[in-house]
Amino acid sequence: MPALTSPLHTLAAILPPGRVSEAPSYCAAFESDGLTAFRKRPMGVVIPETQDEVIRTVRWCAEHNLPFVARGSGTSLSGGSMPVSDGIVISLNKLRAIKKLDPNNRIAVVEPGVINLHVSQAAAPHGLYYAPDPSSQKICTIGGNIAFNSGGAHCLKYGMTSNHVIGMKVITATGEIAEFGGDSVESLGADMTGLFVGSEGLFGIALEITLRLIPQPECFHTVLIGYHALRDAGDAVSAVIDSGLLPGAMEIMESLAIEAAEAATACGYPKGAEAALIVELEGPRERIELEKQQLHDVIAGTNAFETVVAADDAQRGAIWAGRKSAFSAVGKLSPDFLVQDGVVPRKRLGEALVKIQQFALESGLRCANVFHAGDGNLHPLILFDDSIPGQLEQAEALAGRILTLCVEMGGSITGEHGVGIEKREYLAQMYDPASMNVMHRVRAAFDPKHIANPGKMFPSGDAAAPEPTCTPNQASSDSLSSSPIEVDSPEQLRQAIGDFKKVLCVGRQTKPPLSRVDDAVLISTQAMSGITEYEPSEFTFSAFAGTPLAEIRDQLETRRQYLPFDPLLVDSGATLGGTVAAGLSGPGRHRYGGLRDFILGATFVDGDATLIKSGGRVVKNAAGFDLPKLFVGSCGRLAALTELTFKVFPKPVELHSFSLACTDHEAAMKAVADLARGRWELDAIDYDANAKLIWIRIGATAAIAKQIVDDIQRTLSTSPPFSAADDSLQESPWQRLQQLDLLPAVEDSVTCKIPSSLQSAGKLAQWCESQEYRGDARLHVSAAGAVCWLAIRGTLLPALEQQLSQLQRAGLVICDPQHVTTKPVIGPTLTQPIDLAVQHAIDRVDRFPGLVF
Amino acid sequence: MRHEINREQYGALGPVMADAVSQCVHCGFCLSACPTYQELGREPDSPRGRIILMKEVLEGTIPLDSAAPHLDACLGCLGCVPACPSEVPYGDLISPFRALHQSKQPRSLGNRIKRTLAQLTLPFPNRFRLAAKTGKLAKPIVGLLPEALRVMLDLLPDELPAAQRLDAVYPATTKQRGRVALLAGCAQQVLAPDINLATIEVLNRNGIEVVVPQRQGCCGALSWHVGNLKAAQKMAIENIKAFAGNFDAIVTNAAGCGSGIHEYPLILKGTEHEEAASRFAKQTMDVSVYLASLGELAPIPEPTQPITVAYHDACHLANAQGVRAQPRHLLKSVPGITLVEVRDGHLCCGSAGTYNIDQPEIAASLGQQKADRVIESGASLVAMGNIGCMTQIENHLQQKGSHVRVRHTVQILRDAYQGKL
Ligand SMILES: Cc1cc2nc3c(=O)[nH]c(=O)nc-3n(C[C@H](O)[C@H](O)[C@H](O)COP(=O)(O)OP(=O)(O)OC[C@H]3O[C@@H](n4cnc5c(N)ncnc54)[C@H](O)[C@@H]3O)c2cc1C
């Protein structure tokens, strides 16, 4: 490579030879991503080969104030990885090691340049896969997926990237190396992992990512249905949703897209269809057999003119190949196109499509539509020819009208492709100035100098970001009364927050150790209660923070829906806000994910007493930072939550529980791993360590549950066999855990949640069993080994502390009636500078007490 | 993708190249199929990157010598073509581009000698024989030669088979069903004359008369792919003349030559021969395609023992000519053969024309990977339809001490007919 002339020579000097180039060939090749309408030549390109080289490069940038743009495979469709002209591109394609694959705990640790599909390929021999499947999965990287919280056709059931990323090591734009989350699907403290996912490269670079793997579905039932009218296809989607089925994917393609895909892949789509609908059911054969018929009946009631059921893997492959090649195949119809990515409430899909067609007609450009119908995520492809003067502007104008339409309909400007450079001017349509300001502040916590991917996501780039003034915390000294102050509306809450120097919100205080502070006024939200919106056909509801979970449960029940994260302490009166703040999910989280995986939006009051909206009200939204996730587990230390929006699912027809006696903990943990990796899609897999009993729960009719449990027995040759349990009985372990009543006989018991692995759970089980502590400790291992619920006699706390440091695990104290503990966390914890910086970005005046960690 | 290439500036090939660029939407799907991207992990060494680089050079916005190293590194395996949902005809861009820019490119002396040598010898069986022999003589002093020349010698076999002169006509040995002309190939005639014999025998046994036009020459693919347009055009015109006659098909058995002939319309674009070239290309097909088109083959005897055969997709057959199913179908129809796939089969073996001569490191790495995958398949025999791949894979299998035998698909068919499989 020729010698470097620019300031980059000092960077080259700290890296091995050949890593830095400013040759025209490099600068040209990296000038754009999947959206070629936007391009810019960088000053140079760095292609590091190790994490350490990335770290050195970022630190050099921080020191020299030189912007950098991280880049994976450059398939972004929003200009997210477009370079900046006065900065460098850091291409991460050589960091492609899968560092660890742990089939028992079902996780993989990968470097950012690892290709999405390669994770699934590596996991396949263990019967596992990595669920998010963007159409670009053959080539896009996990780093890029993280930046945009990428989705795919199969998001409806299993969620997006952020639902499958459980931990990461990052370098922030200031050069700080931080670790978020860990190897368990549950974590303690504010969910920084969730915040980083979707940050569009504005926070820094993800260096190592821990991914959750799930068992490959045993059976697929893939149906391709032809309709003569788009509206009919849209209606069919609603009919499927209303029937209570939860398909893995539901996709619609319009005639123009069908034509392109058919030409590219000969995928066998229905001839003459105005719209093709793909519905895919997935799961264990016993259930699919039944659901297949149900789906068939639903489809028969729609205006379908042709229905093709994939007969084998090859035909299923062809159907998906057509869908997944649709974007690029459009390249055959038109030299250039813009892919839009708006989201609308599902029930307004038909209306939105008609409007889009009308807009396209008015603009004189063609528009092909492909969309994730189950999520209401539209992908209008606007076809144009950039070589014709004015057409790009015309296309952008049309795109703008579509985006505005999505916002007006209560949706989002992006479901999965990110804001990037293309949609940045529209972000402010979704969020009011206060929300935008808080996002600017969070960004500044990671990147005060605006050197990480500058110019993206925020309207008019970065410079114009108005720095909101910060009202100093002028509240007079607090009168600390013992009972919390009641508020009954967000406005009252806002005022109350402004009135006191230090405050902490509480719900009904079902988890007292989390609100035990001595320097803050407690404000109770329990009177700020009620469901504000429930849209069963959208799978969403919104409710005030003080709403009791029981009320929500009952309301959802009327439409046969439920909270899939299986919240705890429901009958003890727990509120929605308190549950979010504590970040608590129950055993049922095993099947579809925890609380963090279902929260969509959060309205909150920050330290300045400003009411701020974050997230959205539709099931899919990748616009702006994912603040709602950040609040999960934050224990009220970042802000006061006022209203929350959640995704819900159809409730399993019935739940049936079975238990299996184990000889020892080691055998039990092995059995848990086998159960979790199997094809059965169990609703819950827990282990009562004291009783040496594994408990499983199956969400299906009694007959199917029986078939499944019989098959488990055959496959794992378990002896003794599983015994069926009566779920209504009080002694079922679900009930005990639900009430967190693990050691009722011990008065000074302390109950804590410890995110763990199978190994750690096994060791904790041994520890509890050891002679000394017998009877004084009870361990309930939940979520297939990922969480330990441990109750111990208060006198054992020091011993537990020691044990947890050995295991390098921490616990959060949820119950402690006798006030034995002095702080809500036990075991080793670490507050990193970035954690504090983020807290300070949201609460600039230290209104809320310090972090629990 | 938008471009500002002046369509008029580059003669008949200008619009071809411009159209290929404009069809690309920069989606990156080709990256996963590109062996050099896999090896190097650098955007400019991917098909998408190279398309940008060629576009920029054609537009005059970046200098050729900055783009050249990345374009030279392209194997021309066309693995990107089937991977592309927009169906960018990558070959229609890189080959004309190379043809246009070859002469303008500064190269090291060793590299120049190597390229010239390859072009001057490989296409001419007699010269190649001679050169190969000289090469053999030089093998002991290999260490003294410039690096660039050394790799060429390393590829030469230690023993050359006896020279083979082909007759003008080989009549069908069973009831005649058709008549074809055979393109004998150049390097292949020297390195493995048996492939032609096997081709002729299998065709004859199936009632096909085989004519070997005596005035045929090199197909010109090699010259075309290293950018010598004039030479390629001359060879193409000569062959079109040599193969004049009434044939059901013109049969090729070297994928490189077959794909070369399919490029004649491009090579002769804008000349008076363009139409003849199109007709010629339409008539030309790989021997496996022709055999498969016959339907039922003459019965093949049961072998003494079953055998596992792996099939390797030659890039110039699978990607350039879209021939994947037919050879597999033929092999499966042989009694006793269990056909297995080679993992990552879409990746080039690193041979790709003169690539193992031009880019030895990448070629060697790809060759080793391919050998590993072949060994891992558990087959005792690996079939393919291209002499270049055969030399490369055999070489790397040998280096690994493997006993897997490398055979041309028609050799396996012939052996099966003779009961010698
Ligand atoms: C044909 C086609 C189909 C597509 N289909 C889908 C789809 O179905 N669903 C979907 O969601 N998307 C889809 N996309 C969009 C795109 O593939 C995704 O956004 C993908 O996640 C980008 O990955 P990448 O590796 O190409 O990232 P890049 O484009 O290189 O980068 C994307 C962003 O990530 C940042 N980034 C990259 N690596 C890191 C890192 N390690 N740390 C921090 N930031 C980083 C970059 O700065 C940039 O902002 C499609 C794209 C194409 C071309």
mmCIF file of N, CA and C in Angstrom, chain A residues 192-251:
data_model
loop_
_atom_site.group_PDB
_atom_site.id
_atom_site.type_symbol
_atom_site.label_atom_id
_atom_site.label_comp_id
_atom_site.label_asym_id
_atom_site.label_seq_id
_atom_site.Cartn_x
_atom_site.Cartn_y
_atom_site.Cartn_z
ATOM 1 N N MET A 192 -28.670 -2.185 29.725
ATOM 2 C CA MET A 192 -27.796 -1.452 28.807
ATOM 3 C C MET A 192 -27.623 -2.220 27.486
ATOM 4 N N THR A 193 -27.711 -3.537 27.561
ATOM 5 C CA THR A 193 -27.623 -4.328 26.323
ATOM 6 C C THR A 193 -28.756 -3.911 25.403
ATOM 7 N N GLY A 194 -29.955 -3.845 25.990
ATOM 8 C CA GLY A 194 -31.119 -3.469 25.201
ATOM 9 C C GLY A 194 -30.987 -2.070 24.625
ATOM 10 N N LEU A 195 -30.346 -1.190 25.369
ATOM 11 C CA LEU A 195 -30.170 0.180 24.879
ATOM 12 C C LEU A 195 -29.185 0.219 23.714
ATOM 13 N N PHE A 196 -28.118 -0.575 23.832
ATOM 14 C CA PHE A 196 -27.081 -0.537 22.788
ATOM 15 C C PHE A 196 -27.614 -1.076 21.461
ATOM 16 N N VAL A 197 -28.486 -2.100 21.564
ATOM 17 C CA VAL A 197 -29.058 -2.636 20.329
ATOM 18 C C VAL A 197 -29.982 -1.569 19.735
ATOM 19 N N GLY A 198 -29.744 -1.246 18.499
ATOM 20 C CA GLY A 198 -30.562 -0.221 17.859
ATOM 21 C C GLY A 198 -29.929 1.164 17.935
ATOM 22 N N SER A 199 -28.676 1.238 18.386
ATOM 23 C CA SER A 199 -28.065 2.557 18.546
ATOM 24 C C SER A 199 -27.406 3.054 17.258
ATOM 25 N N GLU A 200 -27.538 2.305 16.195
ATOM 26 C CA GLU A 200 -27.120 2.755 14.859
ATOM 27 C C GLU A 200 -25.665 3.194 14.776
ATOM 28 N N GLY A 201 -24.823 2.570 15.547
ATOM 29 C CA GLY A 201 -23.400 2.894 15.468
ATOM 30 C C GLY A 201 -23.050 4.218 16.107
ATOM 31 N N LEU A 202 -23.989 4.836 16.828
ATOM 32 C CA LEU A 202 -23.748 6.157 17.415
ATOM 33 C C LEU A 202 -23.119 6.088 18.805
ATOM 34 N N PHE A 203 -23.062 4.885 19.366
ATOM 35 C CA PHE A 203 -22.522 4.763 20.723
ATOM 36 C C PHE A 203 -21.061 4.313 20.732
ATOM 37 N N GLY A 204 -20.682 3.609 19.698
ATOM 38 C CA GLY A 204 -19.354 3.005 19.667
ATOM 39 C C GLY A 204 -19.436 1.706 18.899
ATOM 40 N N ILE A 205 -18.554 0.788 19.204
ATOM 41 C CA ILE A 205 -18.502 -0.448 18.422
ATOM 42 C C ILE A 205 -18.678 -1.662 19.327
ATOM 43 N N ALA A 206 -19.557 -2.550 18.932
ATOM 44 C CA ALA A 206 -19.725 -3.805 19.655
ATOM 45 C C ALA A 206 -18.570 -4.724 19.269
ATOM 46 N N LEU A 207 -17.870 -5.224 20.271
ATOM 47 C CA LEU A 207 -16.677 -6.041 20.000
ATOM 48 C C LEU A 207 -16.954 -7.526 20.140
ATOM 49 N N GLU A 208 -17.873 -7.848 21.047
ATOM 50 C CA GLU A 208 -18.163 -9.251 21.295
ATOM 51 C C GLU A 208 -19.609 -9.323 21.752
ATOM 52 N N ILE A 209 -20.356 -10.246 21.194
ATOM 53 C CA ILE A 209 -21.789 -10.247 21.435
ATOM 54 C C ILE A 209 -22.233 -11.640 21.887
ATOM 55 N N THR A 210 -23.034 -11.682 22.935
ATOM 56 C CA THR A 210 -23.565 -12.966 23.382
ATOM 57 C C THR A 210 -24.998 -13.113 22.878
ATOM 58 N N LEU A 211 -25.208 -14.168 22.113
ATOM 59 C CA LEU A 211 -26.501 -14.372 21.473
ATOM 60 C C LEU A 211 -27.228 -15.544 22.096
ATOM 61 N N ARG A 212 -28.525 -15.447 22.113
ATOM 62 C CA ARG A 212 -29.371 -16.518 22.610
ATOM 63 C C ARG A 212 -29.722 -17.409 21.414
ATOM 64 N N LEU A 213 -29.588 -18.700 21.595
ATOM 65 C CA LEU A 213 -29.960 -19.637 20.530
ATOM 66 C C LEU A 213 -31.220 -20.373 20.967
ATOM 67 N N ILE A 214 -32.050 -20.750 20.027
ATOM 68 C CA ILE A 214 -33.251 -21.496 20.412
ATOM 69 C C ILE A 214 -33.354 -22.769 19.563
ATOM 70 N N PRO A 215 -34.126 -23.751 20.044
ATOM 71 C CA PRO A 215 -34.204 -25.008 19.298
ATOM 72 C C PRO A 215 -34.825 -24.794 17.920
ATOM 73 N N GLN A 216 -34.279 -25.477 16.945
ATOM 74 C CA GLN A 216 -34.868 -25.404 15.608
ATOM 75 C C GLN A 216 -36.279 -25.968 15.682
ATOM 76 N N PRO A 217 -37.229 -25.278 15.066
ATOM 77 C CA PRO A 217 -38.576 -25.834 15.060
ATOM 78 C C PRO A 217 -38.537 -27.199 14.380
ATOM 79 N N GLU A 218 -39.307 -28.103 14.926
ATOM 80 C CA GLU A 218 -39.279 -29.447 14.342
ATOM 81 C C GLU A 218 -39.983 -29.471 12.990
ATOM 82 N N CYS A 219 -41.140 -28.855 12.933
ATOM 83 C CA CYS A 219 -41.932 -28.909 11.700
ATOM 84 C C CYS A 219 -42.273 -27.506 11.240
ATOM 85 N N PHE A 220 -42.345 -27.382 9.956
ATOM 86 C CA PHE A 220 -42.870 -26.153 9.377
ATOM 87 C C PHE A 220 -44.088 -26.522 8.553
ATOM 88 N N HIS A 221 -45.047 -25.649 8.584
ATOM 89 C CA HIS A 221 -46.177 -25.822 7.690
ATOM 90 C C HIS A 221 -46.291 -24.496 6.952
ATOM 91 N N THR A 222 -45.834 -24.497 5.714
ATOM 92 C CA THR A 222 -45.721 -23.249 4.970
ATOM 93 C C THR A 222 -46.769 -23.216 3.873
ATOM 94 N N VAL A 223 -47.564 -22.172 3.895
ATOM 95 C CA VAL A 223 -48.653 -22.069 2.930
ATOM 96 C C VAL A 223 -48.514 -20.785 2.133
ATOM 97 N N LEU A 224 -48.687 -20.921 0.843
ATOM 98 C CA LEU A 224 -48.597 -19.769 -0.048
ATOM 99 C C LEU A 224 -49.987 -19.575 -0.635
ATOM 100 N N ILE A 225 -50.540 -18.375 -0.448
ATOM 101 C CA ILE A 225 -51.930 -18.176 -0.841
ATOM 102 C C ILE A 225 -52.023 -17.005 -1.807
ATOM 103 N N GLY A 226 -52.742 -17.207 -2.895
ATOM 104 C CA GLY A 226 -52.900 -16.152 -3.895
ATOM 105 C C GLY A 226 -54.227 -15.414 -3.720
ATOM 106 N N TYR A 227 -54.178 -14.078 -3.841
ATOM 107 C CA TYR A 227 -55.399 -13.276 -3.756
ATOM 108 C C TYR A 227 -55.484 -12.356 -4.965
ATOM 109 N N HIS A 228 -56.702 -12.063 -5.370
ATOM 110 C CA HIS A 228 -56.885 -11.133 -6.481
ATOM 111 C C HIS A 228 -56.877 -9.685 -6.008
ATOM 112 N N ALA A 229 -57.054 -9.491 -4.709
ATOM 113 C CA ALA A 229 -57.034 -8.118 -4.202
ATOM 114 C C ALA A 229 -56.171 -8.061 -2.953
ATOM 115 N N LEU A 230 -55.409 -6.996 -2.868
ATOM 116 C CA LEU A 230 -54.512 -6.808 -1.743
ATOM 117 C C LEU A 230 -55.275 -6.798 -0.421
ATOM 118 N N ARG A 231 -56.428 -6.169 -0.453
ATOM 119 C CA ARG A 231 -57.225 -6.050 0.756
ATOM 120 C C ARG A 231 -57.606 -7.427 1.312
ATOM 121 N N ASP A 232 -57.897 -8.356 0.374
ATOM 122 C CA ASP A 232 -58.258 -9.706 0.811
ATOM 123 C C ASP A 232 -57.102 -10.362 1.563
ATOM 124 N N ALA A 233 -55.896 -10.116 1.057
ATOM 125 C CA ALA A 233 -54.731 -10.691 1.731
ATOM 126 C C ALA A 233 -54.584 -10.084 3.120
ATOM 127 N N GLY A 234 -54.804 -8.762 3.201
ATOM 128 C CA GLY A 234 -54.732 -8.088 4.493
ATOM 129 C C GLY A 234 -55.777 -8.634 5.458
ATOM 130 N N ASP A 235 -56.976 -8.846 4.958
ATOM 131 C CA ASP A 235 -58.045 -9.393 5.802
ATOM 132 C C ASP A 235 -57.674 -10.781 6.305
ATOM 133 N N ALA A 236 -57.035 -11.542 5.425
ATOM 134 C CA ALA A 236 -56.661 -12.909 5.810
ATOM 135 C C ALA A 236 -55.706 -12.868 7.003
ATOM 136 N N VAL A 237 -54.793 -11.890 6.992
ATOM 137 C CA VAL A 237 -53.845 -11.774 8.097
ATOM 138 C C VAL A 237 -54.593 -11.534 9.411
ATOM 139 N N SER A 238 -55.550 -10.611 9.367
ATOM 140 C CA SER A 238 -56.322 -10.342 10.581
ATOM 141 C C SER A 238 -57.079 -11.580 11.023
ATOM 142 N N ALA A 239 -57.623 -12.320 10.037
ATOM 143 C CA ALA A 239 -58.392 -13.516 10.379
ATOM 144 C C ALA A 239 -57.505 -14.540 11.077
ATOM 145 N N VAL A 240 -56.273 -14.676 10.593
ATOM 146 C CA VAL A 240 -55.358 -15.643 11.216
ATOM 147 C C VAL A 240 -55.056 -15.206 12.647
ATOM 148 N N ILE A 241 -54.739 -13.922 12.813
ATOM 149 C CA ILE A 241 -54.417 -13.409 14.148
ATOM 150 C C ILE A 241 -55.604 -13.603 15.097
ATOM 151 N N ASP A 242 -56.799 -13.249 14.612
ATOM 152 C CA ASP A 242 -57.975 -13.353 15.478
ATOM 153 C C ASP A 242 -58.305 -14.789 15.858
ATOM 154 N N SER A 243 -57.846 -15.728 15.053
ATOM 155 C CA SER A 243 -58.163 -17.131 15.352
ATOM 156 C C SER A 243 -57.356 -17.649 16.534
ATOM 157 N N GLY A 244 -56.380 -16.850 17.007
ATOM 158 C CA GLY A 244 -55.595 -17.299 18.152
ATOM 159 C C GLY A 244 -54.341 -18.049 17.751
ATOM 160 N N LEU A 245 -54.116 -18.207 16.454
ATOM 161 C CA LEU A 245 -52.884 -18.864 16.013
ATOM 162 C C LEU A 245 -51.729 -17.871 16.149
ATOM 163 N N LEU A 246 -50.532 -18.393 16.345
ATOM 164 C CA LEU A 246 -49.364 -17.527 16.375
ATOM 165 C C LEU A 246 -48.344 -18.071 15.370
ATOM 166 N N PRO A 247 -48.512 -17.684 14.102
ATOM 167 C CA PRO A 247 -47.603 -18.219 13.090
ATOM 168 C C PRO A 247 -46.184 -17.684 13.294
ATOM 169 N N GLY A 248 -45.216 -18.432 12.803
ATOM 170 C CA GLY A 248 -43.831 -17.969 12.862
ATOM 171 C C GLY A 248 -43.641 -16.773 11.949
ATOM 172 N N ALA A 249 -44.336 -16.784 10.820
ATOM 173 C CA ALA A 249 -44.184 -15.678 9.878
ATOM 174 C C ALA A 249 -45.461 -15.479 9.088
ATOM 175 N N MET A 250 -45.720 -14.225 8.731
ATOM 176 C CA MET A 250 -46.820 -13.889 7.818
ATOM 177 C C MET A 250 -46.342 -12.763 6.924
ATOM 178 N N GLU A 251 -46.215 -13.047 5.650
ATOM 179 C CA GLU A 251 -45.644 -12.088 4.720
ATOM 180 C C GLU A 251 -46.587 -11.883 3.548
#
